[in-house]
Amino acid sequence: ETKRFKVSSALFPLTKPSWQMILNMMGGRASSSTKKKKTDPVTLTGKVMDEKESRDRSSTPLSEMIFLLNKLELACQFGSLDRAYQLMKSLEEDEDYQSILKTLCPHFVSFAFWSGVTYLDIARGGGGLGGGCAPPNVMQQIPNHRRILRRAKGYRNLLEKVVENGCEDARPFYLILKADLASFKPSSSSSPNENRRDGIPVDVFDAAVEAALEQGFVGYAGFACERAYASLVRHGTKEYDPTKSESGRTEDDLEGYYSKRMFELYSRWGAKAKIDYLKRKYPNK
């Protein structure tokens, strides 16, 4: 594969965490040593790499940052809030990682997005990721819980600046976090032309889906639908007024719409393990 795609032998190890992360999402991670074992989707061990051996063999600040960033995404994708928090803090608090992230825009966007998602779900008590309360060991490490939502908003603002500076690839991530934050609490300041139900800005979620698809990010379009669906489930919102929708939908069941759409998009992306996780999380869907 390295010869086929002309990947430098020096750069190839840096691609392995992202490659293995995608295999974990697809459910095609098993190697000869892991086929008979129950696999943890957040562990970057499988066909492409063994995370312990890879880290022991060639660990540099750049390779370690990429490794931690991919694990952070997996922790968020598969509802492991305690690990997401630990991974995020490792990236936040290391000066070397932060210096590298500032020079690599795609990695910075990923870091800001998943960090914002993590802080937001901690503020919700864990419901966005795992469906329950934030683990006690996470909450004990947070010195001031009231600051958590402000940290999530801070990452949203950083993503907004990246978009304003011309990075269109960052737009879907900014919009997902923007909509998710707006749905955190019902807003009394909604515009009469904005399609909201109990504080859920569905048109912003729809814009995030479209922006992701325009950039070819099918999986993240699915994630936008997943977050919209989770917000609706939390708010108990089912009614929908299609006359106010810019997308022209005719469904009168928002939960049903976003549930169907998220499974369609994840299936199109090939994320079988993610679909299996969502079926366990939402057994009635």
Coordinates of C-alpha atoms in Angstrom, one line a residue:
E1 CA 0.0 0.0 0.0
T2 CA 2.8 2.4 0.8
K3 CA 4.3 1.8 -2.7
R4 CA 0.9 2.1 -4.4
F5 CA 0.1 5.5 -2.8
K6 CA 3.8 6.6 -2.8
V7 CA 3.7 7.2 0.9
S8 CA 7.1 8.0 2.4
S9 CA 8.4 5.3 4.7
A10 CA 9.1 8.0 7.2
L11 CA 5.5 9.3 7.1
F12 CA 3.7 6.0 6.9
P13 CA 3.8 5.3 10.7
L14 CA 1.9 8.7 11.1
T15 CA -1.0 7.4 9.0
K16 CA -1.5 4.2 10.9
P17 CA -3.6 5.6 13.8
S18 CA -6.0 7.2 11.4
W19 CA -6.2 4.1 9.3
Q20 CA -6.8 1.9 12.3
M21 CA -9.4 4.4 13.7
I22 CA -11.4 4.0 10.4
L23 CA -11.2 0.2 10.7
N24 CA -12.4 0.4 14.2
M25 CA -15.4 2.4 13.0
M26 CA -16.0 -0.1 10.2
G27 CA -15.7 -3.1 12.6
G28 CA -13.0 -4.6 10.4
R29 CA -10.2 -4.2 12.9
A30 CA -9.5 -7.8 13.8
S31 CA -6.0 -9.2 13.3
S32 CA -4.9 -12.8 13.8
S33 CA -4.2 -12.0 17.5
T34 CA -7.5 -10.2 18.2
K35 CA -10.1 -12.3 16.2
K36 CA -11.1 -14.4 19.2
K37 CA -11.0 -11.6 21.7
K38 CA -13.7 -9.1 22.6
T39 CA -12.3 -5.9 21.1
D40 CA -12.5 -2.4 22.5
P41 CA -13.3 0.1 19.7
V42 CA -11.3 2.8 21.4
T43 CA -8.1 0.7 21.4
L44 CA -6.0 1.3 18.3
T45 CA -5.0 -2.4 17.9
G46 CA -5.9 -4.4 14.9
K47 CA -5.0 -5.1 11.3
V48 CA -2.8 -2.0 10.9
M49 CA -1.1 -1.5 14.2
D50 CA -0.8 -2.6 17.8
E51 CA -1.0 0.5 19.9
K52 CA 1.4 -0.6 22.6
E53 CA 4.1 -1.9 20.2
S54 CA 3.7 1.2 17.9
R55 CA 4.1 3.6 20.8
D56 CA 7.1 1.7 22.2
R57 CA 8.8 1.5 18.8
S58 CA 8.5 5.1 17.5
S59 CA 7.1 7.7 19.8
T60 CA 7.7 11.4 18.9
P61 CA 5.6 14.4 20.0
L62 CA 4.0 14.4 16.5
S63 CA 3.2 10.7 16.4
E64 CA 1.9 10.7 20.0
M65 CA -0.3 13.7 19.3
I66 CA -1.8 12.0 16.2
F67 CA -2.3 8.8 18.2
L68 CA -4.1 10.6 21.1
L69 CA -6.2 12.6 18.7
N70 CA -7.5 9.5 16.9
K71 CA -8.2 7.8 20.3
L72 CA -10.1 11.0 21.4
E73 CA -12.4 10.7 18.4
L74 CA -13.0 7.0 19.0
A75 CA -13.8 7.7 22.7
C76 CA -16.4 10.3 21.6
Q77 CA -17.8 8.2 18.8
F78 CA -18.3 5.2 21.1
G79 CA -19.5 6.9 24.3
S80 CA -16.5 6.6 26.5
L81 CA -16.6 10.0 28.3
D82 CA -14.1 9.2 31.0
R83 CA -11.4 8.3 28.4
A84 CA -12.4 11.2 26.1
Y85 CA -11.8 13.6 29.0
Q86 CA -8.4 12.0 29.9
L87 CA -7.3 12.1 26.3
M88 CA -8.5 15.7 25.8
K89 CA -6.6 16.9 28.9
S90 CA -3.4 15.1 27.7
L91 CA -3.6 17.1 24.5
E92 CA -4.7 20.3 26.1
E93 CA -2.0 20.4 28.8
D94 CA 1.1 19.4 26.7
E95 CA 2.9 22.4 25.2
D96 CA 4.6 20.2 22.5
Y97 CA 1.2 18.9 21.3
Q98 CA -0.3 22.4 21.4
S99 CA 2.6 23.8 19.3
I100 CA 2.2 21.1 16.7
L101 CA -1.6 21.5 16.6
K102 CA -1.3 25.2 15.8
T103 CA 0.7 24.3 12.6
L104 CA -1.6 21.5 11.4
C105 CA -5.0 22.9 10.6
P106 CA -6.9 19.6 10.0
H107 CA -5.6 18.2 13.3
F108 CA -6.4 21.5 15.1
V109 CA -10.0 21.4 13.8
S110 CA -10.4 17.8 14.9
F111 CA -8.9 18.6 18.4
A112 CA -11.1 21.7 18.9
F113 CA -14.2 19.8 17.7
W114 CA -13.9 16.7 19.8
S115 CA -12.7 18.7 22.8
G116 CA -15.9 20.9 22.5
V117 CA -18.0 17.8 22.2
T118 CA -16.4 16.3 25.3
Y119 CA -16.9 19.4 27.4
L120 CA -20.5 19.8 26.3
D121 CA -21.3 16.2 27.2
I122 CA -19.7 16.6 30.6
A123 CA -21.9 19.7 31.1
R124 CA -24.9 17.5 30.2
G125 CA -23.9 14.9 32.7
G126 CA -22.6 12.4 30.1
G127 CA -25.9 12.0 28.2
G128 CA -24.5 13.0 24.9
L129 CA -21.9 10.3 24.8
G130 CA -22.8 7.3 27.0
G131 CA -26.4 8.0 27.6
G132 CA -26.0 8.2 31.4
C133 CA -24.3 10.3 34.0
A134 CA -20.7 11.4 33.7
P135 CA -18.4 8.9 35.6
P136 CA -17.6 10.0 39.1
N137 CA -13.8 9.8 38.4
V138 CA -14.3 12.4 35.7
M139 CA -16.4 14.7 37.8
Q140 CA -14.0 14.6 40.7
Q141 CA -11.2 15.9 38.4
I142 CA -13.2 19.0 37.3
P143 CA -12.4 21.8 39.7
N144 CA -15.3 24.1 38.6
H145 CA -18.2 22.4 36.8
R146 CA -19.7 25.7 35.9
R147 CA -16.8 26.5 33.7
I148 CA -17.3 23.4 31.5
L149 CA -19.9 24.9 29.2
R150 CA -17.8 28.0 28.7
R151 CA -14.9 25.7 27.6
A152 CA -17.2 24.1 25.0
K153 CA -18.2 27.5 23.8
G154 CA -14.6 28.5 23.6
Y155 CA -13.9 25.7 21.2
R156 CA -16.9 26.6 19.1
N157 CA -15.6 30.2 18.9
L158 CA -12.2 28.9 17.8
L159 CA -13.8 26.8 15.0
E160 CA -15.8 29.9 13.9
K161 CA -12.6 31.8 13.5
V162 CA -11.0 29.1 11.5
V163 CA -14.1 29.1 9.1
E164 CA -13.9 32.9 8.9
N165 CA -10.3 32.6 7.9
G166 CA -11.3 30.6 4.9
C167 CA -11.2 26.9 6.0
E168 CA -14.4 25.4 4.5
D169 CA -13.4 22.0 5.8
A170 CA -14.0 23.3 9.3
R171 CA -17.5 24.5 8.6
P172 CA -19.4 21.3 9.3
F173 CA -17.6 20.8 12.6
Y174 CA -18.3 24.4 13.7
L175 CA -22.0 24.0 12.7
I176 CA -22.4 20.8 14.6
L177 CA -21.0 22.2 17.8
K178 CA -23.0 25.5 17.3
A179 CA -26.2 23.6 17.0
D180 CA -25.4 21.2 19.8
L181 CA -24.6 24.1 22.1
A182 CA -27.8 25.9 21.1
S183 CA -29.8 22.9 22.0
F184 CA -28.2 22.6 25.4
K185 CA -30.9 24.8 26.9
P186 CA -34.2 26.1 25.5
S187 CA -33.6 29.7 24.2
S188 CA -36.2 32.4 24.6
S189 CA -34.4 34.6 22.0
S190 CA -35.2 32.5 19.0
S191 CA -36.0 34.3 15.8
P192 CA -39.6 33.7 14.7
N193 CA -38.3 32.5 11.3
E194 CA -35.9 30.0 13.0
N195 CA -37.2 26.4 13.0
R196 CA -36.8 25.3 16.6
R197 CA -38.6 22.9 18.8
D198 CA -38.0 23.3 22.6
G199 CA -34.6 24.8 21.9
I200 CA -33.5 22.5 19.1
P201 CA -32.2 24.5 16.1
V202 CA -33.0 21.9 13.4
D203 CA -32.0 24.2 10.5
V204 CA -28.5 24.6 12.0
F205 CA -28.2 20.8 12.3
D206 CA -29.4 20.5 8.7
A207 CA -26.8 23.1 7.6
A208 CA -24.1 21.0 9.3
V209 CA -25.3 17.9 7.5
E210 CA -25.2 19.6 4.1
A211 CA -21.8 21.3 4.8
A212 CA -20.3 17.9 5.7
L213 CA -21.7 16.3 2.6
E214 CA -20.4 19.1 0.4
Q215 CA -16.9 18.4 1.8
G216 CA -17.3 14.7 1.3
F217 CA -17.4 14.0 5.1
V218 CA -20.2 11.4 5.0
G219 CA -19.4 10.1 8.4
Y220 CA -19.5 13.5 10.1
A221 CA -22.9 14.2 8.3
G222 CA -24.0 11.1 10.2
F223 CA -22.6 12.4 13.4
A224 CA -24.5 15.7 12.9
C225 CA -27.8 13.7 12.6
E226 CA -26.8 11.6 15.6
R227 CA -26.3 14.7 17.7
A228 CA -29.6 16.2 16.5
Y229 CA -31.4 12.9 17.3
A230 CA -29.8 12.8 20.8
S231 CA -30.9 16.4 21.5
L232 CA -34.5 15.6 20.4
V233 CA -34.5 12.5 22.6
R234 CA -33.3 14.5 25.6
H235 CA -35.9 17.2 25.0
G236 CA -38.7 14.7 24.2
T237 CA -39.4 16.7 21.0
K238 CA -41.3 14.9 18.2
E239 CA -43.5 17.6 16.6
Y240 CA -42.2 19.3 13.5
D241 CA -43.5 22.2 11.4
P242 CA -42.3 21.5 7.8
T243 CA -43.5 25.0 6.7
K244 CA -40.6 26.5 8.5
S245 CA -37.9 24.2 7.2
E246 CA -35.4 25.3 4.6
S247 CA -34.9 21.7 3.7
G248 CA -38.5 21.2 2.5
R249 CA -39.0 18.0 4.6
T250 CA -42.5 16.7 5.1
E251 CA -41.9 14.4 8.0
D252 CA -43.9 15.2 11.2
D253 CA -41.6 13.1 13.4
L254 CA -38.2 14.7 13.8
E255 CA -36.8 11.9 15.9
G256 CA -37.7 9.4 13.2
Y257 CA -36.2 11.6 10.5
Y258 CA -32.8 12.1 12.2
S259 CA -32.7 8.4 13.3
K260 CA -33.3 7.2 9.8
R261 CA -30.8 9.7 8.3
M262 CA -28.0 8.9 10.8
F263 CA -28.2 5.2 10.1
E264 CA -28.3 5.8 6.3
L265 CA -25.2 8.0 6.4
Y266 CA -23.2 5.7 8.7
S267 CA -24.2 2.8 6.5
R268 CA -23.1 4.7 3.4
W269 CA -19.8 5.5 5.1
G270 CA -19.3 1.8 6.0
A271 CA -19.2 2.3 9.8
K272 CA -20.7 -1.0 10.8
A273 CA -19.3 -0.9 14.4
K274 CA -20.7 2.5 14.9
I275 CA -24.1 1.4 13.7
D276 CA -24.0 -1.6 16.1
Y277 CA -23.1 0.7 18.9
L278 CA -26.1 3.0 18.1
K279 CA -28.4 0.0 17.9
R280 CA -27.3 -0.9 21.4
K281 CA -27.7 2.6 22.7
Y282 CA -31.1 3.1 21.1
P283 CA -32.6 -0.4 21.0
N284 CA -36.0 0.8 20.0
K285 CA -34.7 2.4 16.7

